[in-house]
PDB file of C-alpha atoms and ligand atoms in Angstrom:
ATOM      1  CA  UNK A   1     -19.628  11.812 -14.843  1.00  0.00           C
ATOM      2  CA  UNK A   2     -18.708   9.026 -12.676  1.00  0.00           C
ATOM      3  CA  UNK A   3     -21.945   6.535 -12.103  1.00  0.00           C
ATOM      4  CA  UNK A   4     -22.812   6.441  -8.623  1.00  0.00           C
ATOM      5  CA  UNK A   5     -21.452   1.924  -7.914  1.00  0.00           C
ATOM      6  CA  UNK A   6     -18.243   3.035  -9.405  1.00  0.00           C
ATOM      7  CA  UNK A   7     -18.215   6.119  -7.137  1.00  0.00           C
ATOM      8  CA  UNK A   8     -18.765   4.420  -4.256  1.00  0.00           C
ATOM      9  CA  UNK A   9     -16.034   1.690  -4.685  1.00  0.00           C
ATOM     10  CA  UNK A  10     -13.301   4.567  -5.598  1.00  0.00           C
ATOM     11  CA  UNK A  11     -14.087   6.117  -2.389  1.00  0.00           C
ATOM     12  CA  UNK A  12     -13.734   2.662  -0.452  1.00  0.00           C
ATOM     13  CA  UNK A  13     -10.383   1.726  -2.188  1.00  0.00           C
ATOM     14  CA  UNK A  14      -9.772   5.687  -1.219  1.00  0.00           C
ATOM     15  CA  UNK A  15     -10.467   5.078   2.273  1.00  0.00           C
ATOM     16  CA  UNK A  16      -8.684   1.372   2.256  1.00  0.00           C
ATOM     17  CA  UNK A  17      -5.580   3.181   0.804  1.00  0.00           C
ATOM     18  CA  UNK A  18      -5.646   5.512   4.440  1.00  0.00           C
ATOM     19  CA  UNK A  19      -5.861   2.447   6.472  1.00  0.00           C
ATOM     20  CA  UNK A  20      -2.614   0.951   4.821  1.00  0.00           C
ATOM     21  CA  UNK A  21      -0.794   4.319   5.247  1.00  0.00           C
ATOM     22  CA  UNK A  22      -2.168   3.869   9.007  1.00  0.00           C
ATOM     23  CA  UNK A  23      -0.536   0.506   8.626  1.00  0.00           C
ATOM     24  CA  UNK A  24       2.785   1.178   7.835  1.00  0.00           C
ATOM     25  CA  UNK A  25       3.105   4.215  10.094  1.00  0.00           C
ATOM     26  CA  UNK A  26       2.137   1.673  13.158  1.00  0.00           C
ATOM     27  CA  UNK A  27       5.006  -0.879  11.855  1.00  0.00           C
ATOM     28  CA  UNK A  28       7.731   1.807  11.561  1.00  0.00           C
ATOM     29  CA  UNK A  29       6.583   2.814  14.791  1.00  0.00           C
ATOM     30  CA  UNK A  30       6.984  -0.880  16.014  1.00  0.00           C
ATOM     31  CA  UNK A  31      10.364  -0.837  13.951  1.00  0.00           C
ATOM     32  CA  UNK A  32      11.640   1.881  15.472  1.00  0.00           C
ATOM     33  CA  UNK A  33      10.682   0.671  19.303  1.00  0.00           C
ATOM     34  CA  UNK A  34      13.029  -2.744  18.332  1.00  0.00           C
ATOM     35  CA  UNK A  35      16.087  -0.176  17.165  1.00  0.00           C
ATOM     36  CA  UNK A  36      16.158  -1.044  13.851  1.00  0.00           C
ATOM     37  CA  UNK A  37      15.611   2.527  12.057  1.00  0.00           C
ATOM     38  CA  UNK A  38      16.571   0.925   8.251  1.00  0.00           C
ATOM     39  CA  UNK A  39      13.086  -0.829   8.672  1.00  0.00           C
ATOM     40  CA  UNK A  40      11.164   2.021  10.050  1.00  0.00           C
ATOM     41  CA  UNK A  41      12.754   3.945   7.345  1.00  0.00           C
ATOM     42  CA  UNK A  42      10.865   1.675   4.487  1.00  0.00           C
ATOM     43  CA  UNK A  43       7.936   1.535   6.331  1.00  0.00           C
ATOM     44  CA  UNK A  44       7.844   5.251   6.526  1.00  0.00           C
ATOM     45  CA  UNK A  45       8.526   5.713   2.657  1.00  0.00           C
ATOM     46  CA  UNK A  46       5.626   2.795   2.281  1.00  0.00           C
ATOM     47  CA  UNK A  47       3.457   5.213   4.611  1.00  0.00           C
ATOM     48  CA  UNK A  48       3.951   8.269   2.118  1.00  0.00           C
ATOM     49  CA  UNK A  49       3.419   5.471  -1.003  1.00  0.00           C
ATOM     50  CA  UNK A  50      -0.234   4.587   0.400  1.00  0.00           C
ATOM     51  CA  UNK A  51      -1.004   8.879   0.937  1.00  0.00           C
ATOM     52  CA  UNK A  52       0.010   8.870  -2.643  1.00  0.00           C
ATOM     53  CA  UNK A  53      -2.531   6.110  -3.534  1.00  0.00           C
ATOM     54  CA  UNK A  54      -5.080   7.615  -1.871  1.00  0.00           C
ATOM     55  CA  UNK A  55      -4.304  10.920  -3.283  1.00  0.00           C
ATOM     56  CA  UNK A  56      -4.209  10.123  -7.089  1.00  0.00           C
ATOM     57  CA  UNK A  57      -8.128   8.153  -6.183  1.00  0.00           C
ATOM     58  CA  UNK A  58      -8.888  12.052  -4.594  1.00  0.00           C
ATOM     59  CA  UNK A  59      -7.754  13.598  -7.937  1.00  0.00           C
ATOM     60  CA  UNK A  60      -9.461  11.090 -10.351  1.00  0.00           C
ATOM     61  CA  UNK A  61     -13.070  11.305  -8.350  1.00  0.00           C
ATOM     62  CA  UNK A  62     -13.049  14.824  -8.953  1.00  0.00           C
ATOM     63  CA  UNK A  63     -12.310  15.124 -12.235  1.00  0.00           C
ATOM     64  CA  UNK A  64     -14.882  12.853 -13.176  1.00  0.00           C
ATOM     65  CA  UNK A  65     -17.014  14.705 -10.945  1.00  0.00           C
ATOM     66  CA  UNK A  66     -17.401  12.598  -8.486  1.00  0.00           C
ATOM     67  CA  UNK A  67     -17.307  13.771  -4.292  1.00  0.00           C
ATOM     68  CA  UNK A  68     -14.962  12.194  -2.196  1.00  0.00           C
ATOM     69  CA  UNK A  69     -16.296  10.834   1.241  1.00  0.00           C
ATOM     70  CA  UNK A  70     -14.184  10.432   3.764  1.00  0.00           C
ATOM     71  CA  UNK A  71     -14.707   7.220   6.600  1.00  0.00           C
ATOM     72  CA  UNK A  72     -13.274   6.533  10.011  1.00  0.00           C
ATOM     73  CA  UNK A  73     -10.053   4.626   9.951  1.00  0.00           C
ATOM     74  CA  UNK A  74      -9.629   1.504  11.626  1.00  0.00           C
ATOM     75  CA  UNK A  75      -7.015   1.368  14.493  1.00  0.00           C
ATOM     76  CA  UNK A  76      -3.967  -1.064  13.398  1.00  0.00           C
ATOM     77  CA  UNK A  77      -2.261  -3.325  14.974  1.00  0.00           C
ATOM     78  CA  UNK A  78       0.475  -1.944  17.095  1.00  0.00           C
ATOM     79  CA  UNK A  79       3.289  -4.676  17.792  1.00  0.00           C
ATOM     80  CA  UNK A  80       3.853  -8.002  15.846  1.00  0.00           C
ATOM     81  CA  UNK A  81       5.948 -11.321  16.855  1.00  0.00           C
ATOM     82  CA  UNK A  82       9.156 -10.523  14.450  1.00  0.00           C
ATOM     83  CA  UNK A  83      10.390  -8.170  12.031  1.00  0.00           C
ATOM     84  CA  UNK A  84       9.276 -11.449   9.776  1.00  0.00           C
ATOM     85  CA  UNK A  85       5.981 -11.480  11.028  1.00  0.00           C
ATOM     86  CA  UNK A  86       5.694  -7.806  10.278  1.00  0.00           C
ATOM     87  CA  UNK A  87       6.466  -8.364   6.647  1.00  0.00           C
ATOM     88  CA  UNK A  88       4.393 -11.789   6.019  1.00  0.00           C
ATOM     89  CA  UNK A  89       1.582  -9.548   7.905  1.00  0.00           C
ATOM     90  CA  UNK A  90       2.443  -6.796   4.937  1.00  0.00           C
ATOM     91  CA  UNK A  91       2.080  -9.689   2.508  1.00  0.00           C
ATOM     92  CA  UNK A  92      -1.244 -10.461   3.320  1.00  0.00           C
ATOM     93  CA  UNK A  93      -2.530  -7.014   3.442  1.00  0.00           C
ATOM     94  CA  UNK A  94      -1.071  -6.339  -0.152  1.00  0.00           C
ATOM     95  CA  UNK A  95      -2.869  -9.568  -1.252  1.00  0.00           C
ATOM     96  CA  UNK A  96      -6.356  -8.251  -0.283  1.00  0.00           C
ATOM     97  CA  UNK A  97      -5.527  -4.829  -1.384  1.00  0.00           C
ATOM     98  CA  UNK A  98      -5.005  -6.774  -4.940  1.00  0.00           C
ATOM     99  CA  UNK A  99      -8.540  -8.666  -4.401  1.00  0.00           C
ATOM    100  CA  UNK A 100      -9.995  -5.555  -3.609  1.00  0.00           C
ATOM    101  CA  UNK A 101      -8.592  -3.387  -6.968  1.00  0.00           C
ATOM    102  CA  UNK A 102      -9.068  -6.489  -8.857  1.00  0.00           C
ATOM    103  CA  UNK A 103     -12.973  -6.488  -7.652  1.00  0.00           C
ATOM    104  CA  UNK A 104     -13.547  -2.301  -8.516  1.00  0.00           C
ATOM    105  CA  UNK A 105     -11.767  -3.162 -11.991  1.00  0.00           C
ATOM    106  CA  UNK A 106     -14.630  -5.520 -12.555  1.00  0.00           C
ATOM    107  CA  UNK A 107     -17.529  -2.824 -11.029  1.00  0.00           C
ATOM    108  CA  UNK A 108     -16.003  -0.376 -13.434  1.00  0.00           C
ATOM    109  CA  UNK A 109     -15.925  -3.118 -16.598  1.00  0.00           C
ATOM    110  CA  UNK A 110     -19.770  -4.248 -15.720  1.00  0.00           C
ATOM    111  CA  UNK A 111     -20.438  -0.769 -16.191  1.00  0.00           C
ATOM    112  CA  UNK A 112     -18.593  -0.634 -19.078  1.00  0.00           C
ATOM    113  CA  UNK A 113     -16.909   2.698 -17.359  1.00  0.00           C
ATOM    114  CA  UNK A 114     -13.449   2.628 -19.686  1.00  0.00           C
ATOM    115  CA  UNK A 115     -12.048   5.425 -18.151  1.00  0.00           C
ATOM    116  CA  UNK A 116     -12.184   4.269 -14.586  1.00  0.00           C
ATOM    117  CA  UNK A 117     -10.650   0.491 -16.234  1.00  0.00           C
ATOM    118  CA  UNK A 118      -7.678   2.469 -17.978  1.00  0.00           C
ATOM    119  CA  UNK A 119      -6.932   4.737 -14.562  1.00  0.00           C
ATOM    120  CA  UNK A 120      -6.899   1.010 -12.501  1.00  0.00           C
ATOM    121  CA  UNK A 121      -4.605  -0.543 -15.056  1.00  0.00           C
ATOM    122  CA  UNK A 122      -2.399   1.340 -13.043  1.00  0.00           C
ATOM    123  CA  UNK A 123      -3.089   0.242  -9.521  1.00  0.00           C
ATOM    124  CA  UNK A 124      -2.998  -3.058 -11.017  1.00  0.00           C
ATOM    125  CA  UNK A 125       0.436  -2.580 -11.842  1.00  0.00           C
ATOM    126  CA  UNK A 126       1.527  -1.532  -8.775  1.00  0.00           C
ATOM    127  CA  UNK A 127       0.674  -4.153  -6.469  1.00  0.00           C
ATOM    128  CA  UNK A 128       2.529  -6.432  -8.716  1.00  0.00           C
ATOM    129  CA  UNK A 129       5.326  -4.619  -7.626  1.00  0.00           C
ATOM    130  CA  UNK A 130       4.227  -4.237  -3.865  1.00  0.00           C
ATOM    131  CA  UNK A 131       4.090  -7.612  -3.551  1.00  0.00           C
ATOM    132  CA  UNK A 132       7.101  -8.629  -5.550  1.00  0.00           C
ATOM    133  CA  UNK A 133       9.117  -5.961  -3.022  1.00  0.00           C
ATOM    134  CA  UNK A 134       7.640  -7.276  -0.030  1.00  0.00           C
ATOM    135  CA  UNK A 135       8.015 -11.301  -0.773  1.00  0.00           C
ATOM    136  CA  UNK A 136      11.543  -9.947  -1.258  1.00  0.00           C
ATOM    137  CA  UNK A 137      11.947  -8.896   2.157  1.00  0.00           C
ATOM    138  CA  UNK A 138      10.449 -11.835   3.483  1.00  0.00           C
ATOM    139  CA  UNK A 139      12.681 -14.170   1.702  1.00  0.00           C
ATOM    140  CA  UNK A 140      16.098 -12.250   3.175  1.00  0.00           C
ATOM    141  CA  UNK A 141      14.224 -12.566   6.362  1.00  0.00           C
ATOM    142  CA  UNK A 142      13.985 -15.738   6.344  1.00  0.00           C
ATOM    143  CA  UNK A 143      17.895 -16.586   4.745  1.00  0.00           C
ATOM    144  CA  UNK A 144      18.750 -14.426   8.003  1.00  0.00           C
ATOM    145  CA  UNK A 145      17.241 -16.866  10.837  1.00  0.00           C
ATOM    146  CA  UNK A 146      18.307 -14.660  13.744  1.00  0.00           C
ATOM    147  CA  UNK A 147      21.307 -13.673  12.609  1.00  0.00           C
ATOM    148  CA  UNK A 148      21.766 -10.435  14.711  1.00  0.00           C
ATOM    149  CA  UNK A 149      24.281  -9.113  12.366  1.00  0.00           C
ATOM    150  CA  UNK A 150      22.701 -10.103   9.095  1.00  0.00           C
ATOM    151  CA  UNK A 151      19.543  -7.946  10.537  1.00  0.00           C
ATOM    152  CA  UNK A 152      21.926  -5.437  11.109  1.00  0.00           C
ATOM    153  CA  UNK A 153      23.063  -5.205   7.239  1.00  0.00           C
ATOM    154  CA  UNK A 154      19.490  -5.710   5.847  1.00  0.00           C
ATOM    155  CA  UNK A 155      18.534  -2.468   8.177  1.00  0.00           C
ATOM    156  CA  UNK A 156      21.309  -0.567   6.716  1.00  0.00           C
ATOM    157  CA  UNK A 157      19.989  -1.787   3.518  1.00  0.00           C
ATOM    158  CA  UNK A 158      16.095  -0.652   4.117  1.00  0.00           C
ATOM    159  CA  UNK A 159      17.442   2.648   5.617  1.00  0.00           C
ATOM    160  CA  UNK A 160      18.419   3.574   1.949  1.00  0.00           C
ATOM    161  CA  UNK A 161      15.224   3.805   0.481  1.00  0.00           C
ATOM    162  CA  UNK A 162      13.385   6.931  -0.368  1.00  0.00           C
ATOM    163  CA  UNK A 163       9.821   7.797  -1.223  1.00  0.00           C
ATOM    164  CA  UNK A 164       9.766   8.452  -5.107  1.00  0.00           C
ATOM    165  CA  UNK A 165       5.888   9.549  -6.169  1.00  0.00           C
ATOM    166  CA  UNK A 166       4.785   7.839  -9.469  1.00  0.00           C
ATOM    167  CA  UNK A 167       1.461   8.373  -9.142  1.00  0.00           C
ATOM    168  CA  UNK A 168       1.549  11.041 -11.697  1.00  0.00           C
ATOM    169  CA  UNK A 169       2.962   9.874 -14.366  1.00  0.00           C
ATOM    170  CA  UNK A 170       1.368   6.392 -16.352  1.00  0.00           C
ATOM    171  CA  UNK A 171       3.701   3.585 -14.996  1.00  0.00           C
ATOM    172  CA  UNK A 172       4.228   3.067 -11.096  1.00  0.00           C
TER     173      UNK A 172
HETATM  174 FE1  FEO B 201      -1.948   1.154  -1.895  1.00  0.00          FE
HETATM  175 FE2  FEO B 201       0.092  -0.903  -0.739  1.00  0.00          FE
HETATM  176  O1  FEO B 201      -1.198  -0.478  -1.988  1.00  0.00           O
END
């Protein structure tokens, strides 16, 4: 049974998880308003990445008998300066999504809740790798420096990605 501090966070981080999905829908929207479908395509698999964060929170809650309680969802942004903006704007998001699983690892340690620290180990994890893909984007941005037809070739890049669910398996 899940103690009620450590419930509490898992359903913020659960609601936190729908606001980044609400995110990265309102960038590929944005993306796909400039013509550049490659980057609405990764921002639409990063969209479905978030639902599956917030899913595998809705599964662990309730099998530690727990109740999941659903918020209102902030309204996101809905146009940004650049494509580069965009992604230094994803940066920063990531960065306080890693404060913020880095802060319900520690409620779930001070209340010496091991389960709940083993099932973060893997969110931890994963926004290594959220960041590391993002900062990688940024940096070919930023190579590019308005190069219409390097944009071009990074779309057709983007566009190749597909949504791959790890949540249910140990290792994102
Ligand atoms: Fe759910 Fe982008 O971390």
């Amino acid at each position: 049974m899940l103690k009620k501090t450590v419930e509490v966070a898992l359903n913020d981080q659960l609601n936190s998880e729908f606001y980044s999905a609400y995110l990265y829908m309102s960038m590929a929207g944005y993306f796909e308003h400039l013509s550049l479908p490659g980057f609405s395509n990764w921002m639409k698999v990063q969209y479905q990445e978030e639902n599956s964060h917030t899913m595998k929170f809705f599964r662990y809650i309730n099998e530690r008998g727990g109740k999941v309680v659903l918020k209102g969802v902030n309204a996101p942004p809905s146009s940004w300066k650049s494509p580069l903006n965009a992604f230094e704007e994803t940066l920063k998001h990531e960065e306080e999504v890693t404060e913020n699983i880095n802060e319900l690892l520690d409620i779930a340690m001070k209340e010496k809740d091991h389960a709940t620290t083993n099932f973060l180990q893997w969110y931890i994890k994963e926004q290594v790798e959220e960041e590391a893909n993002v900062s990688n984007i940024i940096a070919k941005l930023k190579m590019i420096q308005g190069s219409n037809e390097s944009l071009f070739l990074l779309d057709k890049d983007l566009a190749q990605r597909v949504f791959v669910d790890t949540t249910m398996g140990g290792t994102p």
